[in-house]
Amino acid sequence: MNETAAPLVEVTGLTKRYGDTLAVDGVDLTVLPGEVYGFLGPNGAGKTTTLRILTGLIAPTSGSVRVLGGSPGQADVLGRTGSMIESPAFYPYLSGLDNLRLLAEYAEVPRERIDEVLDLVDLADRAKDRFSTYSLGMKQRLGVAAALLKDPELVILDEPTNGLDPAGMRDMRRLIRELGSEGRTVLLSSHLLGEVQQICDRVGIINSGRMVAEHNVEDLRGEQELVVRAAPRETAQSVLTEFLGAGTVHLYDDTLRVKVAPDRAAEVNRVLVEAGIAVSELHSTERALEDIFFELTTSEERADVG
Amino acid sequence: MLGSYRAELLKLRKRSAVWVLFGAGLVLSLIFGYLLPYLGYTTGDDNPGTDGVPRAQVLEGMLPSHVLDNTIGGYPIFAGALALVLGAIVIGGEYTWGTLKTILTQRPGRASVLTAQFLALGTMIVVWVLGIFVASALCSIGIAAAEDGSMSWPGPLDLLRGLAGGWLVLMMWCLAGAVLAVAFRNVALPIGLGVVWILGIETLLAGVVSSLLPDLDVVTNALPGTNAGSLVFAVTGITAADAPPGVRDAVSGGRALLTLLVYCALFAGLAAWTTRRRDIT
């Protein structure tokens, strides 16, 4: 990820209104070159609408959108962007191979690339079968193959693991990580928090059409802590404060929360034991993205009600 | 644009519905142009099917000199309806399958994609017209050989004019199906409305106007079906007495040609304007 380079996707104040319904409400979003960006939100939050705008399928009501330095839908921008928006849509009477052949014709991509992407998504064996006979997972993989056909700089994938079995999900996540490690920029929407946590460098959280957070995954999860259950508790707190410094140890319910890296757990344990303190529990804790997501989205809902 | 055109041709070529429609048009042309008249001819004057029509005249209608009549005589009504269905399934299918979003996120713009689709449809209609012409020509040669009839053919320019006129009629109906499909983002409704229009409403309107409101013939003479029938009448040697349903001399050939061109431009323009402005959801 290149944090100093110009963003590949830059969205400011994006709004999309359908009649009385505000599908996207003033969204700001920035995707940097080479990063895997997770666009996270519950169903109906506005993720797909935003991605449709980025690919030029729908026009925004207001706001500014720049993709790869141009406007969404421009031939040059589309030629450098691969996307799979919502469910993969192909011609059911054509084989997977023929579907890719015609997309290659539209996109002016050499035919050799078709074999490469079929291998990449492990669909070469069934490429000559009709699309209508594919399982949901195979359709999804064909959608990803189509997105990669243009060897794009920017890959936009809308819930790419939908319908995949656990092995398929694992393979898809590995593929997305590989895309990121190849230096491609990936914008991935998902409502699966674990998926985003595993794959993405940065994450944007959208709820009810509004962006509620945009951070590095690690920043969003905050500092890691050690949870210590020891007796006597007050003595343990003073021993650890003296060892680690002021402000690092807090009482929380009947445990101590110690702000140190988890790899110092053994050290903390040794200090306590040497001070004659009985340690009954010691583990590291970090906030899962899921906790943060629910914190952010429910506080947003509470604010709406208020 | 060339890539998009090739992609559209691939879709049409591999779609069985396209060939089923072509086959239906071909079979209907041959049944009404050759099989039924030939059965009437061979079973003699006593057959009610040829009552009042001399056998020689029936034979004359099946010989190579009348090949254009039999090739494009059915275009204003039944082949036109099939062409409308072709336009509706090809364009409407993109909406019902959701494939429009897939192709619009490739490189070409919306106008290019739609232009390529119309060019491919036009190419497929050339195949339809030539296919029906070749089949009709083979039938007329066979009948002429079997019945010792004349082997004289229309002149090359007459043939070209007739086939081009037939193509324009089918293309106009095909674009009508396409614009209805764009308007309704669907397949079934455009087909239903379009076929009812071609097969029922235009004929009904023409009948009501000619019998009850003759001053309103200016309206019916501007309708697409009337002009399609008039163009076919003008480019074939059909007489008013022998004209199949929908073929008549309501307006001159030149005016019919111009009107059909205007309809083609109107339908294509409306489809392009709507597609360019529309959100693809």
Coordinates of C-alpha atoms in Angstrom, one line a residue:
Chain A
M1 CA 0.0 0.0 0.0
N2 CA 1.4 3.4 -1.0
E3 CA 0.0 5.9 1.5
T4 CA 1.7 8.9 -0.2
A5 CA 0.5 8.2 -3.7
A6 CA -2.7 9.8 -5.1
P7 CA -5.8 7.7 -4.2
L8 CA -7.1 5.4 -6.9
V9 CA -10.7 6.0 -5.7
E10 CA -11.6 9.3 -4.2
V11 CA -15.2 9.8 -3.2
T12 CA -16.4 13.0 -1.5
G13 CA -19.9 13.8 -0.3
L14 CA -21.5 11.1 -2.4
T15 CA -25.2 11.0 -2.3
K16 CA -27.7 8.9 -4.2
R17 CA -31.4 9.4 -3.8
Y18 CA -34.2 7.3 -5.2
G19 CA -37.4 9.3 -4.8
D20 CA -37.8 9.7 -1.0
T21 CA -35.2 7.1 -0.2
L22 CA -31.6 8.2 0.5
A23 CA -29.6 5.1 -0.4
V24 CA -26.2 6.8 0.0
D25 CA -25.8 9.9 2.2
G26 CA -22.7 12.0 1.9
V27 CA -20.2 9.2 1.7
D28 CA -16.5 10.0 1.7
L29 CA -14.2 7.1 0.7
T30 CA -10.6 6.9 -0.3
V31 CA -8.8 3.8 -1.7
L32 CA -5.1 4.0 -1.9
P33 CA -2.9 2.3 -4.6
G34 CA -2.0 -1.3 -3.7
E35 CA -4.3 -1.7 -0.7
V36 CA -7.1 -4.2 -0.1
Y37 CA -9.9 -2.0 1.1
G38 CA -12.8 -3.6 2.9
F39 CA -16.2 -1.9 2.4
L40 CA -18.2 -3.2 5.3
G41 CA -21.8 -2.8 6.2
P42 CA -25.0 -4.7 6.9
N43 CA -27.3 -5.6 4.0
G44 CA -29.0 -2.6 2.6
A45 CA -26.4 -0.2 4.0
G46 CA -25.6 1.3 0.6
K47 CA -22.5 -0.7 -0.3
T48 CA -23.7 -2.0 -3.7
T49 CA -25.2 1.4 -4.7
T50 CA -21.8 3.0 -4.0
L51 CA -20.0 0.3 -6.0
R52 CA -22.5 0.8 -8.9
I53 CA -21.7 4.5 -8.9
L54 CA -17.9 3.7 -8.9
T55 CA -18.4 1.5 -12.0
G56 CA -20.6 4.0 -13.8
L57 CA -23.7 1.9 -13.8
I58 CA -25.7 4.6 -11.9
A59 CA -25.2 8.3 -11.7
P60 CA -24.8 10.0 -8.3
T61 CA -27.4 12.5 -7.2
S62 CA -24.5 14.7 -5.8
G63 CA -20.9 14.5 -4.7
S64 CA -17.6 14.0 -6.4
V65 CA -16.3 10.6 -7.6
R66 CA -12.8 10.0 -9.2
V67 CA -11.7 6.5 -10.1
L68 CA -8.2 6.0 -11.5
G69 CA -8.0 9.7 -12.1
G70 CA -11.1 9.8 -14.3
S71 CA -14.9 9.7 -14.1
P72 CA -16.7 6.4 -13.5
G73 CA -17.9 4.8 -16.7
Q74 CA -15.2 6.4 -18.9
A75 CA -13.8 3.9 -21.4
D76 CA -10.2 4.4 -20.1
V77 CA -11.3 3.9 -16.5
L78 CA -13.4 0.9 -17.3
G79 CA -10.6 -0.7 -19.2
R80 CA -8.4 -0.6 -16.1
T81 CA -11.1 -1.7 -13.7
G82 CA -12.3 -5.2 -13.2
S83 CA -15.6 -5.6 -11.3
M84 CA -18.2 -8.0 -10.1
I85 CA -21.2 -6.1 -8.8
E86 CA -23.8 -8.0 -6.8
S87 CA -24.5 -11.4 -8.2
P88 CA -22.5 -12.6 -11.2
A89 CA -24.6 -12.1 -14.4
F90 CA -23.8 -14.1 -17.5
Y91 CA -25.6 -15.5 -20.5
P92 CA -27.2 -18.8 -19.4
Y93 CA -27.2 -20.4 -22.8
L94 CA -23.4 -19.8 -23.3
S95 CA -20.6 -21.8 -21.7
G96 CA -18.4 -20.2 -19.2
L97 CA -15.7 -20.0 -21.8
D98 CA -18.0 -18.3 -24.4
N99 CA -19.1 -15.8 -21.8
L100 CA -15.5 -14.9 -21.2
R101 CA -14.8 -14.9 -24.9
L102 CA -17.4 -12.3 -25.5
L103 CA -16.4 -10.2 -22.6
A104 CA -12.8 -10.3 -23.9
E105 CA -14.2 -9.0 -27.3
Y106 CA -15.9 -6.1 -25.5
A107 CA -12.9 -5.3 -23.4
E108 CA -10.4 -5.8 -26.3
V109 CA -8.4 -8.4 -24.3
P110 CA -6.3 -11.1 -26.0
R111 CA -7.8 -14.6 -25.9
E112 CA -4.8 -16.1 -24.1
R113 CA -5.9 -14.2 -21.0
I114 CA -9.1 -16.2 -20.8
D115 CA -7.2 -19.4 -20.1
E116 CA -5.1 -17.6 -17.4
V117 CA -8.1 -16.4 -15.5
L118 CA -9.9 -19.7 -15.8
D119 CA -6.9 -21.4 -14.2
L120 CA -6.7 -18.7 -11.6
V121 CA -10.2 -19.4 -10.4
D122 CA -9.9 -23.2 -10.9
L123 CA -12.7 -23.3 -13.5
A124 CA -10.8 -24.6 -16.5
D125 CA -12.3 -28.1 -16.3
R126 CA -15.9 -26.8 -16.5
A127 CA -15.2 -24.0 -18.8
K128 CA -17.1 -25.6 -21.7
D129 CA -20.2 -26.3 -19.7
R130 CA -23.2 -24.0 -20.0
F131 CA -23.3 -21.2 -17.4
S132 CA -26.9 -22.3 -16.5
T133 CA -25.5 -25.6 -15.2
Y134 CA -23.0 -24.0 -12.8
S135 CA -23.4 -24.1 -9.1
L136 CA -23.6 -20.8 -7.2
G137 CA -20.0 -21.1 -6.2
M138 CA -18.9 -21.7 -9.8
K139 CA -20.9 -18.8 -11.0
Q140 CA -19.2 -16.7 -8.4
R141 CA -15.8 -17.9 -9.5
L142 CA -16.6 -17.1 -13.1
G143 CA -17.6 -13.6 -12.0
V144 CA -14.2 -13.1 -10.4
A145 CA -12.5 -14.5 -13.6
A146 CA -14.4 -12.0 -15.6
A147 CA -13.3 -9.2 -13.2
L148 CA -9.7 -10.2 -13.7
L149 CA -9.9 -10.6 -17.4
K150 CA -8.6 -7.1 -18.2
D151 CA -5.6 -7.6 -15.8
P152 CA -7.0 -4.6 -14.0
E153 CA -5.2 -2.1 -11.7
L154 CA -8.4 -1.8 -9.6
V155 CA -10.5 -4.8 -8.8
I156 CA -14.0 -4.1 -7.3
L157 CA -15.6 -7.2 -5.8
D158 CA -19.1 -7.0 -4.3
E159 CA -19.4 -9.8 -1.7
P160 CA -17.3 -12.3 -3.7
T161 CA -17.6 -15.1 -1.2
N162 CA -21.4 -15.2 -1.4
G163 CA -22.6 -18.8 -2.1
L164 CA -19.2 -20.4 -1.7
D165 CA -18.6 -23.4 0.5
P166 CA -16.0 -23.1 3.2
A167 CA -13.2 -24.4 1.0
G168 CA -14.3 -22.0 -1.8
M169 CA -14.4 -19.1 0.6
R170 CA -10.8 -20.0 1.8
D171 CA -9.6 -20.1 -1.9
M172 CA -11.4 -16.9 -2.7
R173 CA -9.8 -15.1 0.2
R174 CA -6.4 -16.5 -0.7
L175 CA -6.9 -15.2 -4.3
I176 CA -7.9 -11.8 -3.1
R177 CA -4.8 -11.7 -0.8
E178 CA -2.7 -12.7 -3.8
L179 CA -4.2 -9.9 -5.9
G180 CA -3.2 -7.5 -3.1
S181 CA 0.3 -8.9 -2.9
E182 CA 0.7 -8.5 -6.6
G183 CA 0.2 -4.8 -6.1
R184 CA -3.3 -4.6 -7.4
T185 CA -5.8 -2.4 -5.6
V186 CA -8.8 -4.3 -4.4
L187 CA -12.0 -2.8 -3.2
L188 CA -14.0 -5.5 -1.5
S189 CA -17.5 -5.2 -0.1
S190 CA -18.7 -7.6 2.4
H191 CA -21.0 -8.0 5.4
L192 CA -18.7 -10.8 6.7
L193 CA -16.6 -9.1 9.4
G194 CA -14.2 -12.0 9.8
E195 CA -13.5 -11.9 6.1
V196 CA -12.7 -8.2 6.0
Q197 CA -10.5 -8.6 9.1
Q198 CA -8.5 -11.4 7.5
I199 CA -8.0 -9.9 4.1
C200 CA -8.1 -6.1 4.3
D201 CA -5.5 -3.4 5.0
R202 CA -8.1 -0.7 5.6
V203 CA -11.8 -0.7 6.2
G204 CA -14.7 1.6 5.6
I205 CA -17.9 1.0 7.5
I206 CA -21.1 2.1 6.1
N207 CA -24.5 2.0 7.8
S208 CA -27.8 3.3 6.6
G209 CA -26.1 5.0 3.7
R210 CA -23.6 6.9 5.9
M211 CA -19.9 6.2 6.3
V212 CA -19.4 5.7 10.1
A213 CA -15.6 4.9 10.1
E214 CA -12.7 4.6 7.8
H215 CA -9.4 3.3 9.3
N216 CA -6.6 0.8 9.1
V217 CA -8.0 -2.5 10.5
E218 CA -5.3 -2.4 13.3
D219 CA -6.0 1.2 14.2
L220 CA -9.7 0.5 14.3
R221 CA -9.2 -2.5 16.6
G222 CA -7.2 -0.3 19.0
E223 CA -4.5 -1.3 21.4
Q224 CA -4.1 -4.8 22.6
E225 CA -4.3 -5.6 26.3
L226 CA -3.6 -8.4 28.8
V227 CA -6.3 -9.5 31.1
V228 CA -5.0 -10.6 34.5
R229 CA -6.9 -12.3 37.3
A230 CA -4.7 -12.3 40.4
A231 CA -4.9 -12.2 44.1
P232 CA -4.5 -10.1 46.0
R233 CA -5.6 -7.8 43.2
E234 CA -4.5 -4.4 44.7
T235 CA -1.0 -5.8 45.3
A236 CA -0.8 -7.2 41.8
Q237 CA -1.8 -3.7 40.4
S238 CA 0.9 -1.9 42.4
V239 CA 3.5 -4.5 41.4
L240 CA 2.7 -4.3 37.7
T241 CA 2.4 -0.5 37.8
E242 CA 5.9 -0.3 39.4
F243 CA 7.2 -2.7 36.7
L244 CA 5.5 -1.3 33.6
G245 CA 5.0 2.3 34.6
A246 CA 2.1 4.6 35.5
G247 CA -1.1 4.4 33.5
T248 CA -0.5 1.0 32.1
V249 CA -2.7 -1.0 34.6
H250 CA -6.4 -0.5 35.3
L251 CA -8.9 -2.3 37.3
Y252 CA -11.9 -3.5 35.3
D253 CA -14.5 -5.5 37.2
D254 CA -12.5 -8.1 39.1
T255 CA -9.6 -8.2 36.6
L256 CA -6.6 -6.1 35.8
R257 CA -6.3 -4.7 32.3
V258 CA -2.6 -4.3 31.4
K259 CA -1.7 -2.2 28.3
V260 CA 1.2 -4.2 26.9
A261 CA 1.8 -6.3 23.9
P262 CA 0.6 -9.9 24.2
D263 CA 4.1 -11.2 23.7
R264 CA 5.0 -9.8 27.2
A265 CA 2.5 -12.1 28.9
A266 CA 5.2 -14.4 30.2
E267 CA 7.2 -11.5 31.6
V268 CA 4.1 -10.2 33.4
N269 CA 3.4 -13.6 34.8
R270 CA 7.0 -14.0 36.1
V271 CA 6.9 -10.6 37.9
L272 CA 3.7 -11.4 39.6
V273 CA 4.7 -14.9 40.7
E274 CA 8.1 -13.6 42.0
A275 CA 6.1 -11.1 44.1
G276 CA 4.2 -14.0 45.6
I277 CA 0.9 -13.2 43.8
A278 CA -1.3 -16.1 42.7
V279 CA -2.2 -15.7 39.0
S280 CA -5.4 -17.6 38.1
E281 CA -5.9 -16.2 34.6
L282 CA -3.8 -14.5 32.0
H283 CA -4.7 -13.9 28.4
S284 CA -4.5 -11.3 25.8
T285 CA -7.5 -9.5 24.4
E286 CA -8.1 -7.5 21.3
R287 CA -11.3 -6.0 20.1
A288 CA -12.6 -8.0 17.1
L289 CA -13.8 -6.0 14.1
E290 CA -17.2 -7.4 14.9
D291 CA -17.3 -5.6 18.2
I292 CA -16.3 -2.3 16.7
F293 CA -18.7 -2.8 13.8
F294 CA -21.6 -3.3 16.2
E295 CA -20.5 -0.4 18.4
L296 CA -20.4 1.9 15.4
T297 CA -23.5 0.8 13.7
T298 CA -25.6 0.7 16.9
S299 CA -24.4 4.0 18.1
E300 CA -25.4 5.4 14.7
E301 CA -28.8 3.9 15.1
R302 CA -29.1 5.3 18.6
A303 CA -28.2 8.7 17.3
D304 CA -30.8 8.4 14.6
V305 CA -33.5 7.6 17.2
G306 CA -32.3 10.4 19.4
Chain B
M1 CA -16.7 -1.2 -31.8
L2 CA -15.6 -4.1 -33.9
G3 CA -15.0 -6.2 -30.8
S4 CA -18.4 -5.3 -29.4
Y5 CA -20.0 -6.2 -32.8
R6 CA -18.2 -9.6 -32.8
A7 CA -19.4 -10.2 -29.2
E8 CA -23.0 -9.5 -30.2
L9 CA -22.7 -11.8 -33.2
L10 CA -21.4 -14.5 -31.0
K11 CA -24.4 -14.1 -28.6
L12 CA -26.9 -14.2 -31.5
R13 CA -25.2 -17.1 -33.3
K14 CA -25.2 -19.3 -30.2
R15 CA -28.8 -18.4 -29.1
S16 CA -31.2 -21.1 -30.1
A17 CA -34.2 -18.8 -29.8
V18 CA -32.8 -16.7 -32.7
W19 CA -32.7 -19.8 -35.0
V20 CA -36.2 -21.0 -33.8
L21 CA -37.6 -17.6 -34.9
F22 CA -35.8 -17.8 -38.2
G23 CA -37.0 -21.3 -38.7
A24 CA -40.6 -20.3 -38.0
G25 CA -40.4 -17.5 -40.5
L26 CA -38.8 -19.8 -43.1
V27 CA -41.4 -22.6 -42.6
L28 CA -44.3 -20.1 -42.7
S29 CA -43.0 -18.5 -45.9
L30 CA -42.6 -21.9 -47.6
I31 CA -46.0 -23.2 -46.4
F32 CA -48.0 -20.1 -47.5
G33 CA -45.8 -19.3 -50.5
Y34 CA -45.3 -22.8 -52.0
L35 CA -46.8 -25.8 -50.2
L36 CA -50.4 -24.8 -49.9
P37 CA -50.6 -23.2 -53.4
Y38 CA -48.8 -26.2 -54.9
L39 CA -51.3 -28.6 -53.2
G40 CA -54.1 -26.5 -54.5
Y41 CA -52.6 -26.5 -58.0
T42 CA -52.0 -30.3 -58.1
T43 CA -55.4 -31.2 -56.8
G44 CA -57.2 -29.3 -59.6
D45 CA -59.9 -26.7 -60.1
D46 CA -62.4 -28.6 -58.0
N47 CA -60.6 -27.9 -54.9
P48 CA -62.2 -25.1 -52.8
G49 CA -58.7 -23.8 -52.2
T50 CA -58.4 -22.7 -55.8
D51 CA -62.0 -21.9 -56.4
G52 CA -62.2 -19.1 -58.9
V53 CA -58.4 -18.9 -59.5
P54 CA -57.2 -20.6 -62.7
R55 CA -54.5 -23.3 -62.1
A56 CA -52.2 -21.5 -64.5
Q57 CA -52.3 -18.4 -62.4
V58 CA -51.6 -20.4 -59.2
L59 CA -48.6 -22.0 -60.9
E60 CA -47.5 -18.6 -62.2
G61 CA -47.4 -17.3 -58.5
M62 CA -44.9 -20.1 -57.6
L63 CA -42.4 -19.6 -60.4
P64 CA -39.1 -17.9 -60.2
S65 CA -40.5 -14.6 -61.6
H66 CA -42.6 -14.3 -58.4
V67 CA -39.9 -15.3 -56.0
L68 CA -39.8 -11.9 -54.4
D69 CA -43.5 -12.0 -53.7
N70 CA -43.1 -15.2 -51.8
T71 CA -39.9 -14.1 -50.1
I72 CA -41.1 -10.8 -48.6
G73 CA -44.9 -11.0 -49.0
G74 CA -45.3 -12.1 -45.4
Y75 CA -42.9 -9.6 -43.9
P76 CA -45.3 -6.8 -42.9
I77 CA -47.4 -9.1 -40.7
F78 CA -46.1 -12.5 -39.5
A79 CA -42.4 -12.2 -40.2
G80 CA -42.5 -8.7 -38.9
A81 CA -44.0 -10.1 -35.6
L82 CA -41.1 -12.6 -35.5
A83 CA -38.6 -9.8 -36.0
L84 CA -40.2 -7.8 -33.2
V85 CA -39.8 -10.8 -31.0
L86 CA -36.2 -11.1 -32.0
G87 CA -35.5 -7.4 -31.0
A88 CA -37.4 -7.9 -27.7
I89 CA -35.6 -11.1 -26.6
V90 CA -32.2 -9.8 -27.5
I91 CA -32.4 -6.4 -25.8
G92 CA -34.9 -7.4 -23.1
G93 CA -32.8 -10.5 -22.2
E94 CA -29.9 -8.2 -21.1
Y95 CA -32.3 -6.7 -18.5
T96 CA -33.9 -10.0 -17.3
W97 CA -30.5 -11.8 -17.0
G98 CA -28.8 -8.7 -15.5
T99 CA -26.1 -9.1 -18.2
L100 CA -26.3 -5.4 -19.2
K101 CA -24.3 -4.4 -16.1
T102 CA -21.7 -7.1 -17.0
I103 CA -21.1 -5.7 -20.5
L104 CA -21.4 -2.1 -19.5
T105 CA -18.6 -2.5 -17.0
Q106 CA -16.3 -3.7 -19.8
R107 CA -14.5 -1.1 -21.9
P108 CA -17.0 0.2 -24.4
G109 CA -19.6 2.9 -23.6
R110 CA -23.3 2.5 -23.6
A111 CA -23.8 4.0 -27.1
S112 CA -21.2 1.7 -28.5
V113 CA -22.8 -1.4 -27.0
L114 CA -26.2 -0.5 -28.2
T115 CA -24.9 0.4 -31.7
A116 CA -23.1 -3.0 -31.8
Q117 CA -26.3 -4.7 -30.8
F118 CA -28.3 -3.0 -33.5
L119 CA -25.6 -3.8 -36.1
A120 CA -25.6 -7.4 -35.1
L121 CA -29.4 -7.6 -35.2
G122 CA -29.3 -6.0 -38.7
T123 CA -26.8 -8.6 -39.7
M124 CA -29.0 -11.4 -38.4
I125 CA -31.9 -10.0 -40.3
V126 CA -29.8 -10.1 -43.5
V127 CA -29.3 -13.8 -42.8
W128 CA -33.0 -14.2 -42.3
V129 CA -33.9 -12.4 -45.6
L130 CA -31.3 -14.2 -47.6
G131 CA -32.2 -17.6 -46.0
I132 CA -35.8 -17.2 -46.8
F133 CA -34.9 -16.0 -50.3
V134 CA -32.7 -18.9 -51.1
A135 CA -35.3 -21.4 -49.8
S136 CA -38.0 -19.7 -51.8
A137 CA -35.8 -19.7 -54.9
L138 CA -35.0 -23.4 -54.6
C139 CA -38.8 -24.1 -54.2
S140 CA -39.6 -22.0 -57.3
I141 CA -36.9 -23.7 -59.3
G142 CA -38.1 -27.1 -58.2
I143 CA -41.7 -26.3 -59.1
A144 CA -40.8 -24.7 -62.4
A145 CA -38.7 -27.8 -63.3
A146 CA -41.5 -30.2 -62.2
E147 CA -44.3 -28.3 -64.0
D148 CA -42.3 -27.2 -67.0
G149 CA -42.8 -23.6 -66.0
S150 CA -40.9 -20.5 -67.0
M151 CA -37.4 -20.1 -65.4
S152 CA -37.3 -16.3 -65.9
W153 CA -36.1 -14.3 -62.9
P154 CA -36.6 -10.8 -61.8
G155 CA -33.7 -8.5 -62.7
P156 CA -30.8 -8.2 -60.3
L157 CA -31.7 -4.6 -59.4
D158 CA -35.3 -5.7 -58.8
L159 CA -34.1 -8.5 -56.6
L160 CA -31.8 -6.2 -54.7
R161 CA -34.5 -3.6 -54.2
G162 CA -37.0 -6.2 -53.1
L163 CA -34.6 -7.9 -50.6
A164 CA -33.4 -4.5 -49.2
G165 CA -37.1 -3.4 -48.8
G166 CA -37.8 -6.7 -47.0
W167 CA -34.8 -6.2 -44.8
L168 CA -35.9 -2.6 -43.9
V169 CA -39.4 -3.9 -43.0
L170 CA -38.0 -6.5 -40.6
M171 CA -35.4 -4.2 -39.2
M172 CA -38.0 -1.6 -38.4
W173 CA -40.1 -4.2 -36.5
C174 CA -37.0 -5.5 -34.8
L175 CA -36.1 -2.1 -33.6
A176 CA -39.6 -1.6 -32.4
G177 CA -39.2 -4.7 -30.3
A178 CA -35.8 -3.4 -29.0
V179 CA -37.2 0.0 -28.0
L180 CA -40.1 -1.6 -26.2
A181 CA -37.7 -4.0 -24.4
V182 CA -35.6 -1.0 -23.3
A183 CA -38.7 0.9 -22.1
F184 CA -40.0 -2.0 -20.1
R185 CA -36.6 -3.6 -19.2
N186 CA -38.3 -6.9 -19.9
V187 CA -39.0 -9.5 -22.6
A188 CA -42.6 -10.7 -22.1
L189 CA -44.4 -7.4 -22.0
P190 CA -42.8 -5.9 -25.2
I191 CA -43.5 -9.1 -27.1
G192 CA -47.2 -9.1 -25.9
L193 CA -47.8 -5.5 -26.7
G194 CA -45.8 -5.5 -30.0
V195 CA -47.5 -8.6 -31.4
V196 CA -50.9 -7.4 -30.5
W197 CA -50.1 -4.2 -32.2
I198 CA -48.9 -5.8 -35.4
L199 CA -51.5 -8.6 -35.7
G200 CA -54.5 -6.8 -34.3
I201 CA -54.5 -3.1 -33.6
E202 CA -53.1 -1.8 -36.9
T203 CA -55.5 -3.9 -39.0
L204 CA -58.4 -2.9 -36.8
L205 CA -57.5 0.7 -37.0
A206 CA -57.2 0.6 -40.8
G207 CA -60.6 -1.2 -41.0
V208 CA -62.4 1.3 -38.8
V209 CA -60.8 4.3 -40.4
S210 CA -61.6 3.2 -44.0
S211 CA -65.2 2.3 -43.2
L212 CA -66.2 4.9 -40.6
L213 CA -63.7 7.7 -40.6
P214 CA -62.1 8.0 -44.0
D215 CA -60.8 11.5 -43.2
L216 CA -58.5 10.0 -40.6
D217 CA -56.6 7.9 -43.2
V218 CA -53.7 10.4 -42.8
V219 CA -53.2 8.8 -39.3
T220 CA -53.4 5.2 -40.4
N221 CA -51.1 6.0 -43.4
A222 CA -48.4 7.1 -41.0
L223 CA -48.5 3.8 -39.0
P224 CA -45.5 1.5 -39.3
G225 CA -47.5 -1.5 -40.5
T226 CA -49.2 0.4 -43.2
N227 CA -45.9 1.7 -44.5
A228 CA -44.3 -1.7 -44.2
G229 CA -47.1 -3.2 -46.4
S230 CA -46.9 -0.3 -48.9
L231 CA -43.1 -0.7 -49.3
V232 CA -43.5 -4.5 -49.9
F233 CA -46.3 -3.7 -52.4
A234 CA -44.1 -1.2 -54.2
V235 CA -41.0 -3.5 -54.5
T236 CA -42.8 -6.6 -55.6
G237 CA -44.9 -7.4 -58.5
I238 CA -47.9 -8.2 -56.3
T239 CA -51.3 -7.0 -57.6
A240 CA -53.9 -5.7 -55.1
A241 CA -56.0 -8.8 -55.8
D242 CA -53.2 -11.2 -55.0
A243 CA -51.7 -9.3 -52.1
P244 CA -51.2 -11.2 -48.8
P245 CA -52.5 -9.7 -45.5
G246 CA -51.0 -6.4 -44.7
V247 CA -49.6 -5.7 -48.2
R248 CA -51.5 -2.9 -49.9
D249 CA -50.8 0.3 -51.8
A250 CA -51.9 2.7 -49.0
V251 CA -49.0 5.1 -49.7
S252 CA -46.4 5.4 -52.4
G253 CA -43.2 3.3 -52.3
G254 CA -41.0 6.4 -51.8
R255 CA -43.1 7.7 -48.9
A256 CA -43.2 4.3 -47.3
L257 CA -39.4 4.0 -47.6
L258 CA -38.9 7.4 -46.0
T259 CA -41.4 6.7 -43.2
L260 CA -39.8 3.4 -42.3
L261 CA -36.4 5.0 -42.2
V262 CA -37.8 7.6 -39.8
Y263 CA -39.3 4.9 -37.6
C264 CA -36.0 3.1 -37.6
A265 CA -34.1 6.3 -36.6
L266 CA -36.8 7.1 -34.0
F267 CA -36.8 3.6 -32.4
A268 CA -33.0 3.4 -32.3
G269 CA -32.7 7.0 -31.0
L270 CA -35.2 6.4 -28.2
A271 CA -33.5 3.2 -27.2
A272 CA -30.1 4.9 -27.1
W273 CA -31.4 8.0 -25.3
T274 CA -33.0 5.9 -22.6
T275 CA -30.1 3.5 -22.2
R276 CA -27.6 6.4 -21.9
R277 CA -29.6 8.2 -19.2
R278 CA -30.8 5.2 -17.2
D279 CA -29.4 3.9 -13.9
I280 CA -28.5 0.2 -14.4
T281 CA -29.6 -1.5 -11.2

